[in-house]
Amino acid sequence: MKIFVTDGSCCTGKAVIKELVSLGAEVYGLVPDDTSAYEIEKLGGRTLIGDIRDEYILEKGIKAADKIYHVCPSWILDEIEVANKIIKISQGSDISLLGYHSVMTPHFDSVPSLWNKMQVQMLLMKSHLPFTVIQPAIYMQSLFDSMVIESDSIKFELPFNPDAQISWVDIDDVANAVALILTRPNHVGGTYELCGTDAPISCFNVLKEIDNLSLKNIELIHVPVYEDENISFINKYNSKQMNHQKLYYDFINANGMRAGNSKVLTMLLQRSPNSFKRAFNLKYQL
């Protein structure tokens, strides 16, 4: 079985490729450069180097595949156009499944980055292709990655308010579930909400679960992505992308991101999803 992952360089793509390889699938990811290709090859995958907007590259990947997992690079402005290209090429190919990596809450038209996912889902419904949709909650690792360890303290520099109520999931659980869906039969037409928590939880309360940090002086800081202090974001994204991020995080600040429970993920994995404590311990090998 050959599976093509349309963004092998992002955290989701790499996690999915790792799981697919472990299940014996022949998997290759589209990556932008040699450095990313080397990372995928270390995981046991194969690569295509190119741009996700390049129809020649997309056709080369799709035509050689039995199944596709479409992961769109974060915050790109032309996600719908990219999806249209993938769908049109897939319609002329002999694929048995097109998986789409969406979000848990694509329904809000006031948040472009979410609404674009909803529009892609609608394109899939009209495509007459065999498809399935994955809707993950916010990754637990996005909290861990905001951690700054200092000599006597730990800071979490968050793009949203620390008291926002959020539904979470471990990226490794998502990758595990996606790999199972892609390698087992009878998943065509499914839309799967993947959440690891049964109730929304704020970052303040998350840290209470991770007792490995209990002896540390912990500070949670809200650093909006569009402020001058967040220079890494400002250098990486253009003004329209930054505005889309502002709308997304403003939505979380006002409403939280509360959706889903662990039932679907438990069904797929045949076990309980990872808790924050377990995900943290696995990431830092504690």
PDB file of N, CA and C in Angstrom, residues 145-189:
ATOM      1  N   ASP A 145       5.410  23.101  23.563  1.00  0.00           N
ATOM      2  CA  ASP A 145       6.374  23.813  22.732  1.00  0.00           C
ATOM      3  C   ASP A 145       6.503  25.285  23.112  1.00  0.00           C
ATOM      4  N   SER A 146       5.553  25.791  23.892  1.00  0.00           N
ATOM      5  CA  SER A 146       5.637  27.186  24.338  1.00  0.00           C
ATOM      6  C   SER A 146       6.476  27.317  25.607  1.00  0.00           C
ATOM      7  N   MET A 147       6.996  26.195  26.089  1.00  0.00           N
ATOM      8  CA  MET A 147       7.715  26.182  27.368  1.00  0.00           C
ATOM      9  C   MET A 147       9.137  26.705  27.212  1.00  0.00           C
ATOM     10  N   VAL A 148       9.509  27.629  28.076  1.00  0.00           N
ATOM     11  CA  VAL A 148      10.865  28.180  28.138  1.00  0.00           C
ATOM     12  C   VAL A 148      11.431  27.839  29.511  1.00  0.00           C
ATOM     13  N   ILE A 149      12.451  26.996  29.542  1.00  0.00           N
ATOM     14  CA  ILE A 149      13.033  26.548  30.811  1.00  0.00           C
ATOM     15  C   ILE A 149      14.195  27.459  31.189  1.00  0.00           C
ATOM     16  N   GLU A 150      14.115  28.044  32.373  1.00  0.00           N
ATOM     17  CA  GLU A 150      15.185  28.869  32.911  1.00  0.00           C
ATOM     18  C   GLU A 150      15.750  28.193  34.156  1.00  0.00           C
ATOM     19  N   SER A 151      16.777  28.758  34.736  1.00  0.00           N
ATOM     20  CA  SER A 151      17.488  28.081  35.827  1.00  0.00           C
ATOM     21  C   SER A 151      16.592  27.748  37.010  1.00  0.00           C
ATOM     22  N   ASP A 152      15.720  28.661  37.381  1.00  0.00           N
ATOM     23  CA  ASP A 152      14.891  28.437  38.562  1.00  0.00           C
ATOM     24  C   ASP A 152      13.400  28.517  38.278  1.00  0.00           C
ATOM     25  N   SER A 153      13.045  28.539  37.004  1.00  0.00           N
ATOM     26  CA  SER A 153      11.623  28.686  36.678  1.00  0.00           C
ATOM     27  C   SER A 153      11.329  28.128  35.292  1.00  0.00           C
ATOM     28  N   ILE A 154      10.057  27.992  35.022  1.00  0.00           N
ATOM     29  CA  ILE A 154       9.584  27.590  33.699  1.00  0.00           C
ATOM     30  C   ILE A 154       8.514  28.580  33.270  1.00  0.00           C
ATOM     31  N   LYS A 155       8.669  29.107  32.072  1.00  0.00           N
ATOM     32  CA  LYS A 155       7.671  30.019  31.527  1.00  0.00           C
ATOM     33  C   LYS A 155       6.959  29.356  30.357  1.00  0.00           C
ATOM     34  N   PHE A 156       5.676  29.594  30.251  1.00  0.00           N
ATOM     35  CA  PHE A 156       4.900  29.180  29.094  1.00  0.00           C
ATOM     36  C   PHE A 156       4.424  30.446  28.392  1.00  0.00           C
ATOM     37  N   GLU A 157       4.952  30.696  27.199  1.00  0.00           N
ATOM     38  CA  GLU A 157       4.603  31.897  26.439  1.00  0.00           C
ATOM     39  C   GLU A 157       3.508  31.527  25.445  1.00  0.00           C
ATOM     40  N   LEU A 158       2.291  31.879  25.771  1.00  0.00           N
ATOM     41  CA  LEU A 158       1.108  31.404  25.056  1.00  0.00           C
ATOM     42  C   LEU A 158       0.536  32.467  24.132  1.00  0.00           C
ATOM     43  N   PRO A 159       0.047  32.065  22.949  1.00  0.00           N
ATOM     44  CA  PRO A 159      -0.590  33.026  22.041  1.00  0.00           C
ATOM     45  C   PRO A 159      -2.042  33.317  22.402  1.00  0.00           C
ATOM     46  N   PHE A 160      -2.547  32.692  23.471  1.00  0.00           N
ATOM     47  CA  PHE A 160      -3.923  32.928  23.925  1.00  0.00           C
ATOM     48  C   PHE A 160      -3.919  33.033  25.452  1.00  0.00           C
ATOM     49  N   ASN A 161      -5.040  33.471  26.003  1.00  0.00           N
ATOM     50  CA  ASN A 161      -5.126  33.636  27.449  1.00  0.00           C
ATOM     51  C   ASN A 161      -4.984  32.291  28.166  1.00  0.00           C
ATOM     52  N   PRO A 162      -4.195  32.231  29.227  1.00  0.00           N
ATOM     53  CA  PRO A 162      -3.987  30.961  29.933  1.00  0.00           C
ATOM     54  C   PRO A 162      -5.246  30.377  30.563  1.00  0.00           C
ATOM     55  N   ASP A 163      -6.271  31.211  30.764  1.00  0.00           N
ATOM     56  CA  ASP A 163      -7.499  30.694  31.375  1.00  0.00           C
ATOM     57  C   ASP A 163      -8.554  30.290  30.351  1.00  0.00           C
ATOM     58  N   ALA A 164      -8.211  30.340  29.052  1.00  0.00           N
ATOM     59  CA  ALA A 164      -9.157  29.912  28.012  1.00  0.00           C
ATOM     60  C   ALA A 164      -9.442  28.421  28.156  1.00  0.00           C
ATOM     61  N   GLN A 165     -10.711  28.050  28.057  1.00  0.00           N
ATOM     62  CA  GLN A 165     -11.118  26.648  28.175  1.00  0.00           C
ATOM     63  C   GLN A 165     -10.965  25.961  26.813  1.00  0.00           C
ATOM     64  N   ILE A 166     -10.145  24.916  26.766  1.00  0.00           N
ATOM     65  CA  ILE A 166      -9.749  24.316  25.492  1.00  0.00           C
ATOM     66  C   ILE A 166      -9.862  22.794  25.559  1.00  0.00           C
ATOM     67  N   SER A 167     -10.288  22.191  24.453  1.00  0.00           N
ATOM     68  CA  SER A 167     -10.243  20.739  24.283  1.00  0.00           C
ATOM     69  C   SER A 167      -8.913  20.381  23.625  1.00  0.00           C
ATOM     70  N   TRP A 168      -8.278  19.309  24.095  1.00  0.00           N
ATOM     71  CA  TRP A 168      -6.910  18.991  23.685  1.00  0.00           C
ATOM     72  C   TRP A 168      -6.798  17.539  23.212  1.00  0.00           C
ATOM     73  N   VAL A 169      -5.700  17.277  22.487  1.00  0.00           N
ATOM     74  CA  VAL A 169      -5.391  15.909  22.074  1.00  0.00           C
ATOM     75  C   VAL A 169      -3.884  15.782  21.883  1.00  0.00           C
ATOM     76  N   ASP A 170      -3.366  14.607  22.153  1.00  0.00           N
ATOM     77  CA  ASP A 170      -1.952  14.304  21.933  1.00  0.00           C
ATOM     78  C   ASP A 170      -1.729  14.032  20.448  1.00  0.00           C
ATOM     79  N   ILE A 171      -0.768  14.704  19.851  1.00  0.00           N
ATOM     80  CA  ILE A 171      -0.497  14.532  18.420  1.00  0.00           C
ATOM     81  C   ILE A 171      -0.156  13.077  18.091  1.00  0.00           C
ATOM     82  N   ASP A 172       0.491  12.379  19.010  1.00  0.00           N
ATOM     83  CA  ASP A 172       0.838  10.980  18.744  1.00  0.00           C
ATOM     84  C   ASP A 172      -0.409  10.101  18.676  1.00  0.00           C
ATOM     85  N   ASP A 173      -1.413  10.412  19.484  1.00  0.00           N
ATOM     86  CA  ASP A 173      -2.682   9.686  19.396  1.00  0.00           C
ATOM     87  C   ASP A 173      -3.376   9.967  18.068  1.00  0.00           C
ATOM     88  N   VAL A 174      -3.324  11.221  17.624  1.00  0.00           N
ATOM     89  CA  VAL A 174      -3.917  11.571  16.327  1.00  0.00           C
ATOM     90  C   VAL A 174      -3.222  10.802  15.214  1.00  0.00           C
ATOM     91  N   ALA A 175      -1.896  10.807  15.220  1.00  0.00           N
ATOM     92  CA  ALA A 175      -1.137  10.103  14.183  1.00  0.00           C
ATOM     93  C   ALA A 175      -1.435   8.609  14.194  1.00  0.00           C
ATOM     94  N   ASN A 176      -1.554   8.042  15.370  1.00  0.00           N
ATOM     95  CA  ASN A 176      -1.886   6.623  15.504  1.00  0.00           C
ATOM     96  C   ASN A 176      -3.246   6.335  14.891  1.00  0.00           C
ATOM     97  N   ALA A 177      -4.232   7.169  15.222  1.00  0.00           N
ATOM     98  CA  ALA A 177      -5.583   6.976  14.687  1.00  0.00           C
ATOM     99  C   ALA A 177      -5.613   7.153  13.175  1.00  0.00           C
ATOM    100  N   VAL A 178      -4.936   8.170  12.674  1.00  0.00           N
ATOM    101  CA  VAL A 178      -4.901   8.418  11.229  1.00  0.00           C
ATOM    102  C   VAL A 178      -4.270   7.235  10.505  1.00  0.00           C
ATOM    103  N   ALA A 179      -3.172   6.718  11.041  1.00  0.00           N
ATOM    104  CA  ALA A 179      -2.504   5.577  10.407  1.00  0.00           C
ATOM    105  C   ALA A 179      -3.417   4.356  10.365  1.00  0.00           C
ATOM    106  N   LEU A 180      -4.178   4.139  11.426  1.00  0.00           N
ATOM    107  CA  LEU A 180      -5.125   3.018  11.438  1.00  0.00           C
ATOM    108  C   LEU A 180      -6.227   3.225  10.404  1.00  0.00           C
ATOM    109  N   ILE A 181      -6.737   4.442  10.310  1.00  0.00           N
ATOM    110  CA  ILE A 181      -7.798   4.742   9.341  1.00  0.00           C
ATOM    111  C   ILE A 181      -7.303   4.537   7.913  1.00  0.00           C
ATOM    112  N   LEU A 182      -6.065   4.944   7.649  1.00  0.00           N
ATOM    113  CA  LEU A 182      -5.526   4.852   6.292  1.00  0.00           C
ATOM    114  C   LEU A 182      -5.140   3.431   5.899  1.00  0.00           C
ATOM    115  N   THR A 183      -4.879   2.577   6.857  1.00  0.00           N
ATOM    116  CA  THR A 183      -4.395   1.228   6.531  1.00  0.00           C
ATOM    117  C   THR A 183      -5.432   0.135   6.749  1.00  0.00           C
ATOM    118  N   ARG A 184      -6.595   0.496   7.255  1.00  0.00           N
ATOM    119  CA  ARG A 184      -7.649  -0.494   7.478  1.00  0.00           C
ATOM    120  C   ARG A 184      -8.873  -0.167   6.634  1.00  0.00           C
ATOM    121  N   PRO A 185      -9.684  -1.168   6.320  1.00  0.00           N
ATOM    122  CA  PRO A 185     -10.848  -0.929   5.453  1.00  0.00           C
ATOM    123  C   PRO A 185     -11.999  -0.257   6.200  1.00  0.00           C
ATOM    124  N   ASN A 186     -12.992   0.149   5.410  1.00  0.00           N
ATOM    125  CA  ASN A 186     -14.289   0.598   5.936  1.00  0.00           C
ATOM    126  C   ASN A 186     -14.253   1.945   6.652  1.00  0.00           C
ATOM    127  N   HIS A 187     -13.382   2.843   6.194  1.00  0.00           N
ATOM    128  CA  HIS A 187     -13.376   4.187   6.772  1.00  0.00           C
ATOM    129  C   HIS A 187     -13.805   5.262   5.772  1.00  0.00           C
ATOM    130  N   VAL A 188     -14.165   4.865   4.569  1.00  0.00           N
ATOM    131  CA  VAL A 188     -14.625   5.837   3.571  1.00  0.00           C
ATOM    132  C   VAL A 188     -15.909   6.500   4.071  1.00  0.00           C
ATOM    133  N   GLY A 189     -15.950   7.820   3.952  1.00  0.00           N
ATOM    134  CA  GLY A 189     -17.144   8.571   4.338  1.00  0.00           C
ATOM    135  C   GLY A 189     -17.167   9.003   5.784  1.00  0.00           C
TER     136      GLY A 189
END
